[in-house]
mmCIF file of C-alpha atoms and ligand atoms in Angstrom:
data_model
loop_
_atom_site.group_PDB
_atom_site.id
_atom_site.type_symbol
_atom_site.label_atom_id
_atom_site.label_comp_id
_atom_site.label_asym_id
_atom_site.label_seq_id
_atom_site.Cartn_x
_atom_site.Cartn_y
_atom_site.Cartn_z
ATOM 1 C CA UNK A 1 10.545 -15.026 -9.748
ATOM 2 C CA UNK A 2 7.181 -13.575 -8.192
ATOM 3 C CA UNK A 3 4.557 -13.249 -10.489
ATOM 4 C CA UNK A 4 0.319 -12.340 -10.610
ATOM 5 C CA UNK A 5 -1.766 -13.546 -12.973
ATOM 6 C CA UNK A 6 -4.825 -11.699 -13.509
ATOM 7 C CA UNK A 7 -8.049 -11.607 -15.729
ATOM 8 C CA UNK A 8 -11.657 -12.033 -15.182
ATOM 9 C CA UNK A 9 -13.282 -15.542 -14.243
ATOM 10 C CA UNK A 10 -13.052 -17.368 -17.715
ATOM 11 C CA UNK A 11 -10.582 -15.323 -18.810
ATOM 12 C CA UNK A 12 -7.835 -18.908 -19.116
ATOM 13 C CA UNK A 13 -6.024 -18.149 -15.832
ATOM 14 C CA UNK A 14 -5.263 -21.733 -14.659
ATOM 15 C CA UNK A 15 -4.741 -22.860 -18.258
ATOM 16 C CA UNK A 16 -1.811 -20.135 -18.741
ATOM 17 C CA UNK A 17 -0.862 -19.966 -15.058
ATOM 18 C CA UNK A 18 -0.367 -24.351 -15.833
ATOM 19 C CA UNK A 19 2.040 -23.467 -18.228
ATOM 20 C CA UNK A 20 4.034 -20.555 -16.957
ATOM 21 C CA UNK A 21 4.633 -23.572 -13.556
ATOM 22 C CA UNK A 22 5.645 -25.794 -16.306
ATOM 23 C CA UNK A 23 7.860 -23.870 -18.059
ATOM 24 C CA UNK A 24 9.291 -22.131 -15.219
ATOM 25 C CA UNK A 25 9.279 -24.131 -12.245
ATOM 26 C CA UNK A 26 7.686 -22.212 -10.007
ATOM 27 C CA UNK A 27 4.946 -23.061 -7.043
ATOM 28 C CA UNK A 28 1.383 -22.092 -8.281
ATOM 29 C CA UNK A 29 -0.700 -20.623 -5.959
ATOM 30 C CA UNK A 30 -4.260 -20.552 -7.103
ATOM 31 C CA UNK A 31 -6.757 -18.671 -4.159
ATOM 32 C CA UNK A 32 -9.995 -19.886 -6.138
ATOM 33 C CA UNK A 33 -8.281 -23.740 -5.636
ATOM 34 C CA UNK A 34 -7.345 -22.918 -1.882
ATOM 35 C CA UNK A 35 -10.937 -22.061 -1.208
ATOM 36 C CA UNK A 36 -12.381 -25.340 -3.383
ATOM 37 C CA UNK A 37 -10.062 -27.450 -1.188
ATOM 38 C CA UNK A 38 -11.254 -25.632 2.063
ATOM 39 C CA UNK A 39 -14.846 -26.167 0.825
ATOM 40 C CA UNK A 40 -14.568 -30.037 0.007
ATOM 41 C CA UNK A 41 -13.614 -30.497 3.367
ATOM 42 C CA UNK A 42 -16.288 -28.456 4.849
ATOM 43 C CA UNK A 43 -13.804 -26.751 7.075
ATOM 44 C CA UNK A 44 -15.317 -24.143 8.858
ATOM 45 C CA UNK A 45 -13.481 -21.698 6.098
ATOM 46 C CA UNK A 46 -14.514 -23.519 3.673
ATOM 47 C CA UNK A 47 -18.478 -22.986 4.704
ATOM 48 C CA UNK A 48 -17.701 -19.330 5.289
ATOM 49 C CA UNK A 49 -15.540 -18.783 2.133
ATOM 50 C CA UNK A 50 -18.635 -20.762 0.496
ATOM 51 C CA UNK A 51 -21.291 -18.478 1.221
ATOM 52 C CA UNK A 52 -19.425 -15.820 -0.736
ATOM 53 C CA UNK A 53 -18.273 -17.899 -3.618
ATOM 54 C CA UNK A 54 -22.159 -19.161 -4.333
ATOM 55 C CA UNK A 55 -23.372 -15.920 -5.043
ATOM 56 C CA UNK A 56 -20.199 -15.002 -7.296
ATOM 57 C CA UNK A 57 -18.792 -12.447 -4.563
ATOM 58 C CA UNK A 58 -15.626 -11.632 -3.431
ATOM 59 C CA UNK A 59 -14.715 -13.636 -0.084
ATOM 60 C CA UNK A 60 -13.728 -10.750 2.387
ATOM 61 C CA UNK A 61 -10.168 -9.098 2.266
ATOM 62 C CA UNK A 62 -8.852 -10.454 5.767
ATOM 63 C CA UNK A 63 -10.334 -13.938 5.511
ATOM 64 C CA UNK A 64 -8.554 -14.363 2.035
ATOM 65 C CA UNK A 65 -4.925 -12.203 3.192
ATOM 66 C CA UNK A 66 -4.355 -14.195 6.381
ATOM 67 C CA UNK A 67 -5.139 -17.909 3.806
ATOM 68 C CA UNK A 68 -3.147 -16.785 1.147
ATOM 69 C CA UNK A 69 0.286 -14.927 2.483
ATOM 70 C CA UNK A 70 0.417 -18.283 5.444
ATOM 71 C CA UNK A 71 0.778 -20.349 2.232
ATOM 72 C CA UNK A 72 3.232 -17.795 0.650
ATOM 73 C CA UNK A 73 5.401 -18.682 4.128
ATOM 74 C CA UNK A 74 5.618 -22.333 3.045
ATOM 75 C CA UNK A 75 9.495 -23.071 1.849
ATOM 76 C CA UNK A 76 8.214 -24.237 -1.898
ATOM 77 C CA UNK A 77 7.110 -20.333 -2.275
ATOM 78 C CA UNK A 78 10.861 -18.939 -1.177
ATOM 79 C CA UNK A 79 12.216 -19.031 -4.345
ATOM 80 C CA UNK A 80 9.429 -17.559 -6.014
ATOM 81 C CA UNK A 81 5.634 -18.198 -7.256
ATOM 82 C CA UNK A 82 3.079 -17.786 -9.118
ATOM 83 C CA UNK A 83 0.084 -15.933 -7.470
ATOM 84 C CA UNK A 84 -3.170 -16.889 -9.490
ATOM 85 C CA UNK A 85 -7.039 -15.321 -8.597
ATOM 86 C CA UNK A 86 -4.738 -12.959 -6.035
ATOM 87 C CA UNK A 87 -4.978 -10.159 -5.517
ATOM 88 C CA UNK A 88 -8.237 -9.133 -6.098
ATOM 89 C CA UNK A 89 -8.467 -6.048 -4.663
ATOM 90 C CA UNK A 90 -6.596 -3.000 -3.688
ATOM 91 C CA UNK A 91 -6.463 -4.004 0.375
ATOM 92 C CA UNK A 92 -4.793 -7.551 -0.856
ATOM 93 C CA UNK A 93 -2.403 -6.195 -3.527
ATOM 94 C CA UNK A 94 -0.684 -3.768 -0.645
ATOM 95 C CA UNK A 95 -1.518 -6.519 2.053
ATOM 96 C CA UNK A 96 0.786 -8.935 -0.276
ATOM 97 C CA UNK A 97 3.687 -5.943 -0.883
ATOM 98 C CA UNK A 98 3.806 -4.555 2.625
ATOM 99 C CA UNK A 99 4.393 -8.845 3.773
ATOM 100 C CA UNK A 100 6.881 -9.172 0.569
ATOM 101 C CA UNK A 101 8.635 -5.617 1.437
ATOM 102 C CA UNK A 102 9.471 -7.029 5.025
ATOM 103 C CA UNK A 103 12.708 -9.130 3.328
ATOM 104 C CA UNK A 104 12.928 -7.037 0.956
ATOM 105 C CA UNK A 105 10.553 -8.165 -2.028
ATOM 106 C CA UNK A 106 7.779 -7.427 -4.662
ATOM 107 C CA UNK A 107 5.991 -8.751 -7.302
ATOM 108 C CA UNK A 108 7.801 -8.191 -10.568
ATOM 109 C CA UNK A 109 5.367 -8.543 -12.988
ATOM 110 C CA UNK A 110 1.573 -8.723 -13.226
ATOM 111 C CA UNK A 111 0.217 -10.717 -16.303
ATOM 112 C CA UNK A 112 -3.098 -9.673 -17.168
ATOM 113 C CA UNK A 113 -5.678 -11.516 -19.493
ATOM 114 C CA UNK A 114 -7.397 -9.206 -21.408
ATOM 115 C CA UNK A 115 -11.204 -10.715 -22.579
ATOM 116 C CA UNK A 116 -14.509 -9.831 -24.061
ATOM 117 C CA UNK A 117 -17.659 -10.324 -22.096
ATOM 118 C CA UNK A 118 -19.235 -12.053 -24.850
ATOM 119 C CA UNK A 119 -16.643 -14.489 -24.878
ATOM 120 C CA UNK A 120 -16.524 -14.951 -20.754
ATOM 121 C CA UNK A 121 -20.058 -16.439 -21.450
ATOM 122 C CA UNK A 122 -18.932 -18.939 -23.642
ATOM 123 C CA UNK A 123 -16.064 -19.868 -21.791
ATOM 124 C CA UNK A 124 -17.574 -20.316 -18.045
ATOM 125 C CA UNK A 125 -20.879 -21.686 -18.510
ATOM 126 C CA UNK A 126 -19.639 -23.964 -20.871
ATOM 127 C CA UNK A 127 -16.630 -25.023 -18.535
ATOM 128 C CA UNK A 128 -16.602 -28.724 -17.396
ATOM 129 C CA UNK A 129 -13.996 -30.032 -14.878
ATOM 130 C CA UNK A 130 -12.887 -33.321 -14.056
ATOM 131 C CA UNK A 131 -12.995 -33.524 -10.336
ATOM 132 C CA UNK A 132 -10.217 -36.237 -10.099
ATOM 133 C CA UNK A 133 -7.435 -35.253 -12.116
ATOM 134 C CA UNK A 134 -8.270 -31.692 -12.231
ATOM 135 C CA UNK A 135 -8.275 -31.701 -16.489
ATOM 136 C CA UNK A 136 -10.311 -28.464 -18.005
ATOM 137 C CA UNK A 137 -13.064 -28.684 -20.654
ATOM 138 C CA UNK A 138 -15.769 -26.502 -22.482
ATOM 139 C CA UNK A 139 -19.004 -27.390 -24.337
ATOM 140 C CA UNK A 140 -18.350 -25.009 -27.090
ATOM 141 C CA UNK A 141 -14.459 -25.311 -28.083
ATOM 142 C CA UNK A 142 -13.033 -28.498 -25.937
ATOM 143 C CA UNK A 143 -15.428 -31.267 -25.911
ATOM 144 C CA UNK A 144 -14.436 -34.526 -24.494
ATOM 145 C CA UNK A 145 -14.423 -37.742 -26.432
ATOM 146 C CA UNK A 146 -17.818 -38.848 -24.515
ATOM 147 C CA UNK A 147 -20.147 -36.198 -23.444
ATOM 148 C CA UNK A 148 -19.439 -35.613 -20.037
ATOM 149 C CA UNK A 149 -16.784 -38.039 -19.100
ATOM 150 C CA UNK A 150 -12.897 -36.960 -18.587
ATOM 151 C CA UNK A 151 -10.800 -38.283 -21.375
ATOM 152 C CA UNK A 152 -7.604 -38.844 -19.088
ATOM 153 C CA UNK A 153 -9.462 -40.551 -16.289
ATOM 154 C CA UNK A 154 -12.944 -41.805 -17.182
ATOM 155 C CA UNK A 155 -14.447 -39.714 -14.135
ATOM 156 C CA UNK A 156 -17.860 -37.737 -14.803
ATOM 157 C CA UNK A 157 -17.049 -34.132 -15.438
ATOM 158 C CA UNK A 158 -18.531 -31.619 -13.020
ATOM 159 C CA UNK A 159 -19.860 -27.902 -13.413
ATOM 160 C CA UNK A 160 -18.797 -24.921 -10.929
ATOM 161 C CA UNK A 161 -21.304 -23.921 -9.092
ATOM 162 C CA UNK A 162 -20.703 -20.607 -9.873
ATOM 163 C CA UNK A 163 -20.200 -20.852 -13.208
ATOM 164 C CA UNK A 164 -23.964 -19.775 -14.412
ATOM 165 C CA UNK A 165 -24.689 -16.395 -16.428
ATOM 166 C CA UNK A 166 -26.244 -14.676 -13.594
ATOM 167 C CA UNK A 167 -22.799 -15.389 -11.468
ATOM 168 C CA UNK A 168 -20.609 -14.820 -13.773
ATOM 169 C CA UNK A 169 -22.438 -11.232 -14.492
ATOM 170 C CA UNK A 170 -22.135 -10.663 -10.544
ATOM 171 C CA UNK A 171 -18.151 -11.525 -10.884
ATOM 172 C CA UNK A 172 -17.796 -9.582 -13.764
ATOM 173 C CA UNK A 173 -18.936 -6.380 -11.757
ATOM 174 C CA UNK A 174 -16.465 -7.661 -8.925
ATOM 175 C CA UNK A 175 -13.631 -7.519 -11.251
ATOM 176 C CA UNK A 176 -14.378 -4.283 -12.912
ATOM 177 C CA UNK A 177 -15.067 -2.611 -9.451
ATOM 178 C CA UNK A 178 -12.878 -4.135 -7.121
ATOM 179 C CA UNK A 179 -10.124 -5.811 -9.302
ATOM 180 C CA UNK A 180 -9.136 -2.420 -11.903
ATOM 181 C CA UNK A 181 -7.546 -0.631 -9.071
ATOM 182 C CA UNK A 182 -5.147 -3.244 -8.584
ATOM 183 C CA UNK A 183 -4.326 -3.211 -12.450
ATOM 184 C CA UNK A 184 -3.934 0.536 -11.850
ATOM 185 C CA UNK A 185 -1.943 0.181 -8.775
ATOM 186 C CA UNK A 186 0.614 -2.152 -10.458
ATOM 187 C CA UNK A 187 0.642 -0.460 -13.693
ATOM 188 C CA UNK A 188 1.913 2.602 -11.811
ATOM 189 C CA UNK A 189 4.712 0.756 -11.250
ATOM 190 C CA UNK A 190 5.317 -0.629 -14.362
ATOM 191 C CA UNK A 191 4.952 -3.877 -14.009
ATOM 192 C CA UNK A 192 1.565 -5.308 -15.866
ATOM 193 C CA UNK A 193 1.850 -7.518 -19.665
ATOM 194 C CA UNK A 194 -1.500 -7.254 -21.075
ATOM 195 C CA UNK A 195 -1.959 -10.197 -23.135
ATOM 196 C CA UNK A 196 -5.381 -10.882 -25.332
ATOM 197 C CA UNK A 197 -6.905 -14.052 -24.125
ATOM 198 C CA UNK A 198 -10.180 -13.818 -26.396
ATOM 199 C CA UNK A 199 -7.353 -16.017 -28.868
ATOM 200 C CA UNK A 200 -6.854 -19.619 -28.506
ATOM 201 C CA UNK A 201 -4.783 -20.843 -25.438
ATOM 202 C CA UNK A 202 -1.718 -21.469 -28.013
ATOM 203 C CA UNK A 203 -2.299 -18.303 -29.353
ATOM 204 C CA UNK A 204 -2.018 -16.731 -25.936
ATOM 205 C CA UNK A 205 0.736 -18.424 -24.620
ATOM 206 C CA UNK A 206 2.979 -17.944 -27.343
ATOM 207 C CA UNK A 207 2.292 -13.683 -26.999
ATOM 208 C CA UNK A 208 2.826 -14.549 -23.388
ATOM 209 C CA UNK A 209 6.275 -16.178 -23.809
ATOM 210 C CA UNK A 210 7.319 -13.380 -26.355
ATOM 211 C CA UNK A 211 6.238 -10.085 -24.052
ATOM 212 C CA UNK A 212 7.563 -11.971 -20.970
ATOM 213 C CA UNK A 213 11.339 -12.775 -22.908
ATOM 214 C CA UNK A 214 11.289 -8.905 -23.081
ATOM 215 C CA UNK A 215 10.750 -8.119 -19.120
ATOM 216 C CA UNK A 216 12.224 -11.125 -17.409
HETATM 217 P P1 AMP K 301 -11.337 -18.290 -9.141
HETATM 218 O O1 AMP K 301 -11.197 -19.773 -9.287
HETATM 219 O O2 AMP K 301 -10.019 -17.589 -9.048
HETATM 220 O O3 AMP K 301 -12.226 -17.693 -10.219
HETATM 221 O O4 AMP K 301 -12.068 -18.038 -7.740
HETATM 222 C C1 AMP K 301 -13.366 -18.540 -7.477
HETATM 223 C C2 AMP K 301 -14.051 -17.681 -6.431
HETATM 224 O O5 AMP K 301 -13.299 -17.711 -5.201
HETATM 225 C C3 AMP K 301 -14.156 -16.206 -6.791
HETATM 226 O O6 AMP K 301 -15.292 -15.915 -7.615
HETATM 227 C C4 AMP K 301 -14.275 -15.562 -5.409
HETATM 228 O O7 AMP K 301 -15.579 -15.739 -4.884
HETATM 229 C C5 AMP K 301 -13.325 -16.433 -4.564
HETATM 230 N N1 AMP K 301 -11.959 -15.861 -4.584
HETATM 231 C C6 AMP K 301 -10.852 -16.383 -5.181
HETATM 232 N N2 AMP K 301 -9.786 -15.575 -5.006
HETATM 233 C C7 AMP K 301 -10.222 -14.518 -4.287
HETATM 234 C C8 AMP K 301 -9.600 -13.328 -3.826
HETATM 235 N N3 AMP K 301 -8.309 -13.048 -4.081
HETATM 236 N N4 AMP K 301 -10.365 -12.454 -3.103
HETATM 237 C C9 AMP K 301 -11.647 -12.725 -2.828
HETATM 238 N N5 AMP K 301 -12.320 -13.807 -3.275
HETATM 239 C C10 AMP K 301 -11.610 -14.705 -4.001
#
């Protein structure tokens, strides 16, 4: 099964992309989490992927291609996956088909989170991580038991750097400029669920699980 997940920053990606893995055991490959591992290690892609990122841009087509399809070569991703945050634009998108068309592949479908920008607000500058085990929380609907300490782990949450108002505007005008034409370019094909994620993750996921018991 090869699927895309798509949807502006703070639309609930990695919470619904979590539990499509879970649910149907596929490898989840998240380019946003590539590039945070690259930059914690200060790799040299990580410093140039950074200097992108920090000013809520778009890290350039070839530089995020040549990261992303080498990982799609790993043996976890034969079976199937679950592309998260890629692709972005209309380059990647027929960068990814052209590599899957060479044994005979494509995506078959495109899941895309549908959310208001009022509510993108709420959701990313309120987002807290825990930088240890990786567990998600917000300010406004999530809290965690202790203000700013991880409820699983005890570790003191963190805050993207690019998760202020003025990025996330900057994103948002990367998504509707750069990202639509790949919506367009797969709904051509047939092959994008539009799912409103201004509900409650539960809320989500179960419209999720019924569109996708229709096309899978
Ligand atoms: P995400 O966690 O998916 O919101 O990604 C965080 C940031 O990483 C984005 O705002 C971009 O700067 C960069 N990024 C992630 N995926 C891509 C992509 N497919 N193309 C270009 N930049 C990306």
């Amino acid at each position: 099964m090869r699927l895309i997940i798509t949807g502006a920053a703070g639309a609930g990606k990695g919470t619904v992309a979590k539990k499509i893995q879970e649910t149907f055991n596929i490898t989840h490959v998240s380019s946003g989490d590539m590039f945070r591992a690259e930059i914690e290690s200060n790799s040299e892609l990580g410093i140039l992927a950074n200097s992108y990122i920090s000013k809520g841009k778009l890290v350039p087509d070839e530089i995020t291609v040549d990261m992303v399809l080498k990982r799609l070569a790993h043996s976890d991703c034969k079976d199937g996956f679950l592309l998260d945050g890629f692709p972005r634009t209309l380059a990647q998108a027929e960068a990814l088909e052209n590599k899957l068309a060479e044994t005979g592949q494509s995506t078959e479908l495109v899941i895309q989170l549908e959310v208001s920008f009022d509510m993108l607000i709420k959701r990313i500058v309120g987002r807290r991580l825990c930088p240890s085990c990786g567990a998600i929380y917000n300010i406004y609907f999530t809290k965690p038991k202790v203000d700013g300490i991880c409820d699983v782990c005890g570790t003191k949450l963190v805050q993207r750097t690019d998760d202020t108002e003025k990025k996330l505007e900057v994103r948002w005008h990367e998504h509707i400029n750069r990202t639509l034409p790949v919506l367009r370019y797969y709904g051509m094909q047939n092959k994008i669920v539009v799912v409103d994620a201004n509900n409650s993750p539960e809320e989500v996921w179960n419209d999720l699980a019924n569109k996708l018991k229709g096309r899978l």
